Short mmCIF file of C-alpha atoms in Angstrom, two decimals:
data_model
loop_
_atom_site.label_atom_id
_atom_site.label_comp_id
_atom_site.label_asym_id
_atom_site.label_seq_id
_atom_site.Cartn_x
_atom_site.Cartn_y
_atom_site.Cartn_z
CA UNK A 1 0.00 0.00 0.00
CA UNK A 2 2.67 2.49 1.14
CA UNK A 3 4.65 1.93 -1.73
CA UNK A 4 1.95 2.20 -4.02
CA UNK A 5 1.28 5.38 -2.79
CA UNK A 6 4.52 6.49 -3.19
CA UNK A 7 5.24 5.47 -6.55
CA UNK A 8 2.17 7.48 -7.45
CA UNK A 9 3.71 10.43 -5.56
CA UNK A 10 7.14 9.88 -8.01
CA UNK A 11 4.53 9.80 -11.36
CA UNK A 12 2.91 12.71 -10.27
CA UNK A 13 5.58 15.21 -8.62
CA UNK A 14 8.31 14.00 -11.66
CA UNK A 15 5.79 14.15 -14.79
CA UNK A 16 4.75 18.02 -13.80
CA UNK A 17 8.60 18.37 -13.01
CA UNK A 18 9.42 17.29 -16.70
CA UNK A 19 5.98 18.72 -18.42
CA UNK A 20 7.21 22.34 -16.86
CA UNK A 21 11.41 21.98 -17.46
CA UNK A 22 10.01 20.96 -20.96
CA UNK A 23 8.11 24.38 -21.31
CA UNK A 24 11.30 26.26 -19.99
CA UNK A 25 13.67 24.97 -22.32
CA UNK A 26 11.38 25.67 -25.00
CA UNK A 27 11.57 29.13 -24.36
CA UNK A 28 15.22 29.42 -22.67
CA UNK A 29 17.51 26.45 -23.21
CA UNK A 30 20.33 28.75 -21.93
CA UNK A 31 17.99 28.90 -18.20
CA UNK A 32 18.89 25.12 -17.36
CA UNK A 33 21.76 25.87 -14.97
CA UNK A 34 19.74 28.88 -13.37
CA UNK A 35 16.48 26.42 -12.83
CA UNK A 36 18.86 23.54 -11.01
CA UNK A 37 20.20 26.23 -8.92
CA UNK A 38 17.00 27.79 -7.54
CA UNK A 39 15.64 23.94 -7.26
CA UNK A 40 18.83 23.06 -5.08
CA UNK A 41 18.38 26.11 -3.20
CA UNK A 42 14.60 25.76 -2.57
CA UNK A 43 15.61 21.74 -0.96
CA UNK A 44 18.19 22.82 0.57
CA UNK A 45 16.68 25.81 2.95
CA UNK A 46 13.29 23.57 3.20
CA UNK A 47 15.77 21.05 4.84
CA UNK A 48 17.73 23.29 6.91
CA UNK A 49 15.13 24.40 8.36
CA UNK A 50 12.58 21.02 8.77
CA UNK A 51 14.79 18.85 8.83
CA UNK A 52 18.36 20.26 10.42
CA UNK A 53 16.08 22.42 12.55
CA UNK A 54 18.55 24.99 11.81
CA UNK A 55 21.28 23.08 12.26
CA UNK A 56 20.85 21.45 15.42
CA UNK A 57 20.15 18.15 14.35
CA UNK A 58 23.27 16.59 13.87
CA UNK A 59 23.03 13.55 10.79
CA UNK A 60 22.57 10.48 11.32
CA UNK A 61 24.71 9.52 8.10
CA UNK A 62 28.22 11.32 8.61
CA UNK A 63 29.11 13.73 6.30
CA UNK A 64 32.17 12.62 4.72
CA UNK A 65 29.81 9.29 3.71
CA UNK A 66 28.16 12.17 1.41
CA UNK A 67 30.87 13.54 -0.42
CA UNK A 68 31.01 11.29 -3.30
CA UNK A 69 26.80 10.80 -3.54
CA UNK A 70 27.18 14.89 -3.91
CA UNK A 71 30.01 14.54 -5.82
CA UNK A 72 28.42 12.09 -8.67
CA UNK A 73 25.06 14.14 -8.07
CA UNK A 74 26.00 17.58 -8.75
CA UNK A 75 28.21 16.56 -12.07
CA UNK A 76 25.41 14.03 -13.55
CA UNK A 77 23.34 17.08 -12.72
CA UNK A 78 24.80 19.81 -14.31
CA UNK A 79 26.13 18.24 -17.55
CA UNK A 80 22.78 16.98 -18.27
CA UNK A 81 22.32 20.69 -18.68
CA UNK A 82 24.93 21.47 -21.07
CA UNK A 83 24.09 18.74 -23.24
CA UNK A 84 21.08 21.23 -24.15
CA UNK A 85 23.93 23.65 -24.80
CA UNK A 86 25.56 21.61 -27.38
CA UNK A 87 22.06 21.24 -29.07
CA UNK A 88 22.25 17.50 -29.18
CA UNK A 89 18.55 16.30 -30.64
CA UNK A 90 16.34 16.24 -27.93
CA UNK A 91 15.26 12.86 -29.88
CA UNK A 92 18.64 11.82 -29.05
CA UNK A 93 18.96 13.20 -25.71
CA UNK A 94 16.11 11.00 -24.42
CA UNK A 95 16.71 8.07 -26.23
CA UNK A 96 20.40 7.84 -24.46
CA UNK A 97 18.57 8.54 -21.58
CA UNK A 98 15.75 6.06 -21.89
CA UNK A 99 18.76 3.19 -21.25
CA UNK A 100 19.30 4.00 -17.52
CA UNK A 101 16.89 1.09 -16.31
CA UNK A 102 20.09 -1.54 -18.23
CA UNK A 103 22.69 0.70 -17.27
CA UNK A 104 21.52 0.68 -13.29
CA UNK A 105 21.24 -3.11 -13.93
CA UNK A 106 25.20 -3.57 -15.25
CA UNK A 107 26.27 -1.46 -12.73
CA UNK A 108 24.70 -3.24 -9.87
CA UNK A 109 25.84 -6.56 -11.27
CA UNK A 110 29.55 -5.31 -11.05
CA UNK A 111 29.25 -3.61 -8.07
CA UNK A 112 27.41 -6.58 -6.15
CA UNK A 113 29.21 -9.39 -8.60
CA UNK A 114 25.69 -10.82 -8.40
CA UNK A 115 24.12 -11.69 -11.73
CA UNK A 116 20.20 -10.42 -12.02
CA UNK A 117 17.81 -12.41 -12.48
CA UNK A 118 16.81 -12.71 -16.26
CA UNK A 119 12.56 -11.47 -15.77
CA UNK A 120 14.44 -8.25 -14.56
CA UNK A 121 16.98 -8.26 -17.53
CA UNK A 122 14.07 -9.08 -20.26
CA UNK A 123 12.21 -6.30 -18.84
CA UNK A 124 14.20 -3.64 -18.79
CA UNK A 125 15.36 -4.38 -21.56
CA UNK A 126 11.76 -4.30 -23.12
CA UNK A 127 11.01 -1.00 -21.57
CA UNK A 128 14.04 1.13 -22.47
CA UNK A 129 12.94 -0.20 -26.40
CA UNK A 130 9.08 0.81 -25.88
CA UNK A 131 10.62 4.21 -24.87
CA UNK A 132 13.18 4.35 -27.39
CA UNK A 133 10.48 3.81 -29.82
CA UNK A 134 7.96 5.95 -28.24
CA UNK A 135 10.87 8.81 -28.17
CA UNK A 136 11.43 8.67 -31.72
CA UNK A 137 8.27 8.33 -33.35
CA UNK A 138 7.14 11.62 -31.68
CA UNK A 139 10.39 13.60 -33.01
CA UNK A 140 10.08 15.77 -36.06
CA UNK A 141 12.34 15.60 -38.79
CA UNK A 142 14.45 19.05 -37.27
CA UNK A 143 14.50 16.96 -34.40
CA UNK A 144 16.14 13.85 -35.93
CA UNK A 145 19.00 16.02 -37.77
CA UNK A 146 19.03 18.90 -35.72
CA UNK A 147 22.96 19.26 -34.08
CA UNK A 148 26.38 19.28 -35.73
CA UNK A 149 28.62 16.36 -35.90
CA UNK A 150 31.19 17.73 -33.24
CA UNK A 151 28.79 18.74 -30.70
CA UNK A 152 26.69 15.58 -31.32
CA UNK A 153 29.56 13.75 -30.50
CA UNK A 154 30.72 15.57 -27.32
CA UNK A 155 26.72 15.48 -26.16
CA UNK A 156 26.81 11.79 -26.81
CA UNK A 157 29.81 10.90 -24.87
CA UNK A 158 28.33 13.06 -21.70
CA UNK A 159 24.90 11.64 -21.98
CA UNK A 160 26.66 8.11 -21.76
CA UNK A 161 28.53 9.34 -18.81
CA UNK A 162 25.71 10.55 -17.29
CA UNK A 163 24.08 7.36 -17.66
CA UNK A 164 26.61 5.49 -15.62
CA UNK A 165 27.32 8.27 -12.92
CA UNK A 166 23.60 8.07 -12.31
CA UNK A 167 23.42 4.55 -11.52
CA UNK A 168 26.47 5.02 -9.67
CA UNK A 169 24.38 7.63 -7.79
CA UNK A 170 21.50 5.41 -6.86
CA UNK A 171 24.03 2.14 -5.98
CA UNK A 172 25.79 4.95 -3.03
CA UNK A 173 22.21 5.82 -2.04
CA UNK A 174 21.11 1.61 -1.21
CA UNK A 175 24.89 1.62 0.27
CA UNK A 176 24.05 4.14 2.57
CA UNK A 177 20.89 2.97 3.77
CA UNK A 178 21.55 -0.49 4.36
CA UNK A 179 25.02 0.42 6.58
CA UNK A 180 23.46 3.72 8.72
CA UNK A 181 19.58 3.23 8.49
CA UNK A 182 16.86 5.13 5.90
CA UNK A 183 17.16 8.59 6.34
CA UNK A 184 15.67 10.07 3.47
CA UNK A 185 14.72 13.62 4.21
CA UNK A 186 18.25 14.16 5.92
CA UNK A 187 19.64 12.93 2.44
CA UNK A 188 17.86 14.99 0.50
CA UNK A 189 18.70 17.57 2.54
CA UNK A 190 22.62 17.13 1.82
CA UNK A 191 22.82 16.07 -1.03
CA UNK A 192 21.44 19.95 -2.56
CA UNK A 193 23.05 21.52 0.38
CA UNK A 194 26.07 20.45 -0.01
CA UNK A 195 26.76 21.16 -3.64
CA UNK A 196 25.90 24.89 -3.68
CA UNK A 197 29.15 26.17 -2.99
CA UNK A 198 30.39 24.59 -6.37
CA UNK A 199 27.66 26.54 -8.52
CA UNK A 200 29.90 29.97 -7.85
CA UNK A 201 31.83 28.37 -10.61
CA UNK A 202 28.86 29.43 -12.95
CA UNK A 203 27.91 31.87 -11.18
CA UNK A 204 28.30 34.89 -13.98
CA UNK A 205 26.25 32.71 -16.49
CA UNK A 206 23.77 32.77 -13.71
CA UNK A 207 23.76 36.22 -12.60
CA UNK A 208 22.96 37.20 -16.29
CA UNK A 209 20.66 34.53 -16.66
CA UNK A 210 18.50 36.24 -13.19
CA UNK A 211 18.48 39.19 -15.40
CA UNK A 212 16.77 38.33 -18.58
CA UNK A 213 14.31 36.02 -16.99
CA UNK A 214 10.79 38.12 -17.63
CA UNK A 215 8.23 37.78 -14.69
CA UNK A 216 6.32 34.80 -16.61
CA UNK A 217 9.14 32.78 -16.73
CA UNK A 218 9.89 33.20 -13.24
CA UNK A 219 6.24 32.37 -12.59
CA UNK A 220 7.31 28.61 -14.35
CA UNK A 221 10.38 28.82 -12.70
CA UNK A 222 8.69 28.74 -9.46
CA UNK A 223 6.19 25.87 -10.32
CA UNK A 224 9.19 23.59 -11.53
CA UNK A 225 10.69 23.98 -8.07
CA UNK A 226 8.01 23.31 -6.06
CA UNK A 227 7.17 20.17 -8.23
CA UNK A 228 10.80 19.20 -8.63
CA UNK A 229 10.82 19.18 -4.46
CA UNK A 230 7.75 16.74 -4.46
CA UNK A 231 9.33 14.49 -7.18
CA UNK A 232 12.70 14.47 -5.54
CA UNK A 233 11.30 13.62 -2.24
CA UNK A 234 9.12 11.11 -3.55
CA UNK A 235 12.45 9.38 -5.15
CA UNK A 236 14.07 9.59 -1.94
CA UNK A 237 11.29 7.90 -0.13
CA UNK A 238 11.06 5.23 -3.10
CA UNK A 239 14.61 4.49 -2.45
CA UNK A 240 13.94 3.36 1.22
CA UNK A 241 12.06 0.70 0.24
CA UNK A 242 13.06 -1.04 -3.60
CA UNK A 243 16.68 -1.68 -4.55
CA UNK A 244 18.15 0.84 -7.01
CA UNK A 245 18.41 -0.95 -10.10
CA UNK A 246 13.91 -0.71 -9.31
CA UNK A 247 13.68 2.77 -8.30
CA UNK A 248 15.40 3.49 -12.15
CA UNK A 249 13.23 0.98 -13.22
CA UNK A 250 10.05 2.69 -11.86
CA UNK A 251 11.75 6.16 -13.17
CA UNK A 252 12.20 4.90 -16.41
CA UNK A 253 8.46 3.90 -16.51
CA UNK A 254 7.61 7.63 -15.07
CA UNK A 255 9.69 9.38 -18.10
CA UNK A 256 7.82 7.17 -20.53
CA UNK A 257 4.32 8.56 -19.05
CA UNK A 258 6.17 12.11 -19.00
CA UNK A 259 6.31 11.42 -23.11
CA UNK A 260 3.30 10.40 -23.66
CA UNK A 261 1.81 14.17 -21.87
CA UNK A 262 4.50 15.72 -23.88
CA UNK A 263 3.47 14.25 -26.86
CA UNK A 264 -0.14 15.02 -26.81
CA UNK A 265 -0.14 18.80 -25.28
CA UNK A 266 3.01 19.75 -27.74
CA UNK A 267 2.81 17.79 -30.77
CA UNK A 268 -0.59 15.83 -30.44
CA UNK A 269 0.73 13.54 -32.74
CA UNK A 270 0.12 9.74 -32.04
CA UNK A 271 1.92 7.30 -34.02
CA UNK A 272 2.01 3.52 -34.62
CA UNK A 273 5.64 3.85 -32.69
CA UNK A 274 4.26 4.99 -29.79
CA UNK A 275 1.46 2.33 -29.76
CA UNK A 276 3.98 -0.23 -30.40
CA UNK A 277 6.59 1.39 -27.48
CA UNK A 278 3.22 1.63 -25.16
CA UNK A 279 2.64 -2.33 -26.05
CA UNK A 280 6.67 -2.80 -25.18
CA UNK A 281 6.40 -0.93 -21.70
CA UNK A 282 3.41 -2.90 -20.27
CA UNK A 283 5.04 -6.18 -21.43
CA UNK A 284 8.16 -5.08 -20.16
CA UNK A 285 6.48 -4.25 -16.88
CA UNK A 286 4.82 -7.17 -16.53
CA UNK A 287 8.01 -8.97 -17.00
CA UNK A 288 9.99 -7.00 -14.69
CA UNK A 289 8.04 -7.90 -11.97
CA UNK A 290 8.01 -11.44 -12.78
CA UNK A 291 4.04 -11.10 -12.28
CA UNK A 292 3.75 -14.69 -14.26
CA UNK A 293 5.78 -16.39 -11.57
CA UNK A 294 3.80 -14.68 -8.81
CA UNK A 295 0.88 -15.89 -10.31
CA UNK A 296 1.73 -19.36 -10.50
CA UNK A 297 3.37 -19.06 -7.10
CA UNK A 298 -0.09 -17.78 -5.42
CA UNK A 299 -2.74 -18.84 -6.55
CA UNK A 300 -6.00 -17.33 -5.01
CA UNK A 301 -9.17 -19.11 -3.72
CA UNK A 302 -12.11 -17.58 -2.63
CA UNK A 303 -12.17 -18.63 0.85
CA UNK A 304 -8.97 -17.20 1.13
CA UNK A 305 -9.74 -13.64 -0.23
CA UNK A 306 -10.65 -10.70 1.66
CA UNK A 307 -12.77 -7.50 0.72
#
């Protein structure tokens, strides 16, 4: 039940997260740095003061355990916002980034030298295609051949690192937890607090960005935190209770629902790809959670049931 609830939380705080930083970039690409610094900002001060108490709780996780989930989070982060710089296809962009569910997997196999079992391998697998193909048949042809060769290829090898450095991210966060207890709210906390210091480094491409922002952007700009502090919480509480390689799995599933919006208040243009995607994401669900096995493994009689 609780994680039900809480997976719903993750759909809805992270879809209105994405369906607003979609709107933004629209209109300023060049705002993505100034948007993640006003988000960390926002969690950081609603931590300090909730859940530091103004610094007079002292963390249960110590904080030099933090300084390489900050380190991995701040630079997977911010060069997921220059990529937009470089003008890589956004067809490409999310495609790349449709593989994290596999890429979580590998790097929980290495990390744990424990193989997967294969319903999880099938169906991620599965799902990162019905995105893939879901992602692409909504691009436009500007889309598809939009970007020159050099950038493309810089964007491409920083999405790929990305990729990695975000399941690296996730594997610290289940480290963390199992050795000093679930803490989410105090991670949360950290992990935007500490990383502020390093956005002075930007901080002249921000200080001009604060200047040309008109007052409706700043009116998005202030939705997209709020809803970026629900969806990040939400993670955070997701992570307490699935493994990581399933909270990228469930995130995955959350960015294909994010297309599927995107698609039909932007381009309102259904295709037989995204049919066929939405046909490879339910199977690929399904599979995931090995719901055949389950099946077999319980079966239900009526004397047995509840209402």
């Amino acid at each position: 039940m609780y994680i039900s609830r809480t997976i719903v939380k993750v759909f809805v705080g992270c879809c209105a997260s994405a369906f607003l930083m979609e709107i933004l970039m629209a209109q300023a690409p060049n705002n993505a740095n100034l948007v993640t610094f006003l988000q960390f900002f926002f969690i950081a001060l609603q931590g300090f003061i909730f859940t530091s108490k103004f610094g007079t709780i002292r963390p249960k996780i110590p904080l030099r355990h933090y300084t390489l989930l900050v380190a991995l989070f701040f630079v997977t982060s911010v060069s997921n916002n220059y990529v937009y710089v470089l003008h890589v296809p956004s067809t490409l962009h999310m495609i790349i980034r449709s593989a994290s569910s596999p890429a979580s997997m590998i790097v929980s196999w290495i990390a744990k030298k424990q193989a997967p079992k294969m319903t999880k391998c099938i169906g991620s697998v599965l799902i990162s295609m019905g995105v893939t193909l879901a992602m692409y048949g909504g691009a436009t042809i500007a889309e598809q051949n939009e970007g020159e060769f050099m950038y493309w290829c810089i964007g491409v090898v920083i999405l790929m690192s990305t990729l990695f450095l975000g399941a690296l991210t996730g594997l610290q966060q289940e480290s963390l937890f199992a050795k000093y207890g679930k803490h989410p709210d105090e991670m949360l906390f950290y992990t935007y607090a500490l990383p502020l210091p390093l956005f002075l480094g930007i901080y002249p491409q921000l200080q001009e960005r604060i200047t040309n922002s008109t007052m409706d952007m700043w009116f998005i700009i202030a939705l997209s935190i709020v809803s970026q502090f629900y969806c990040t919480h939400s993670v955070h509480e997701l992570a307490t209770k699935e493994t990581s390689v399933t909270v990228t799995f469930i995130l995955t599933l959350r960015k294909f629902v994010s297309l599927l919006i995107s698609s039909f208040v932007f381009k309102n243009n259904l295709t037989v790809l995204h049919v066929i995607g939405t046909v490879f994401v339910g199977v690929g669900t399904y599979v995931y959670f090995d719901f055949f096995a389950q099946r077999r493994q319980q079966p239900v009689s009526m004397k047995d049931k509840s209402f």
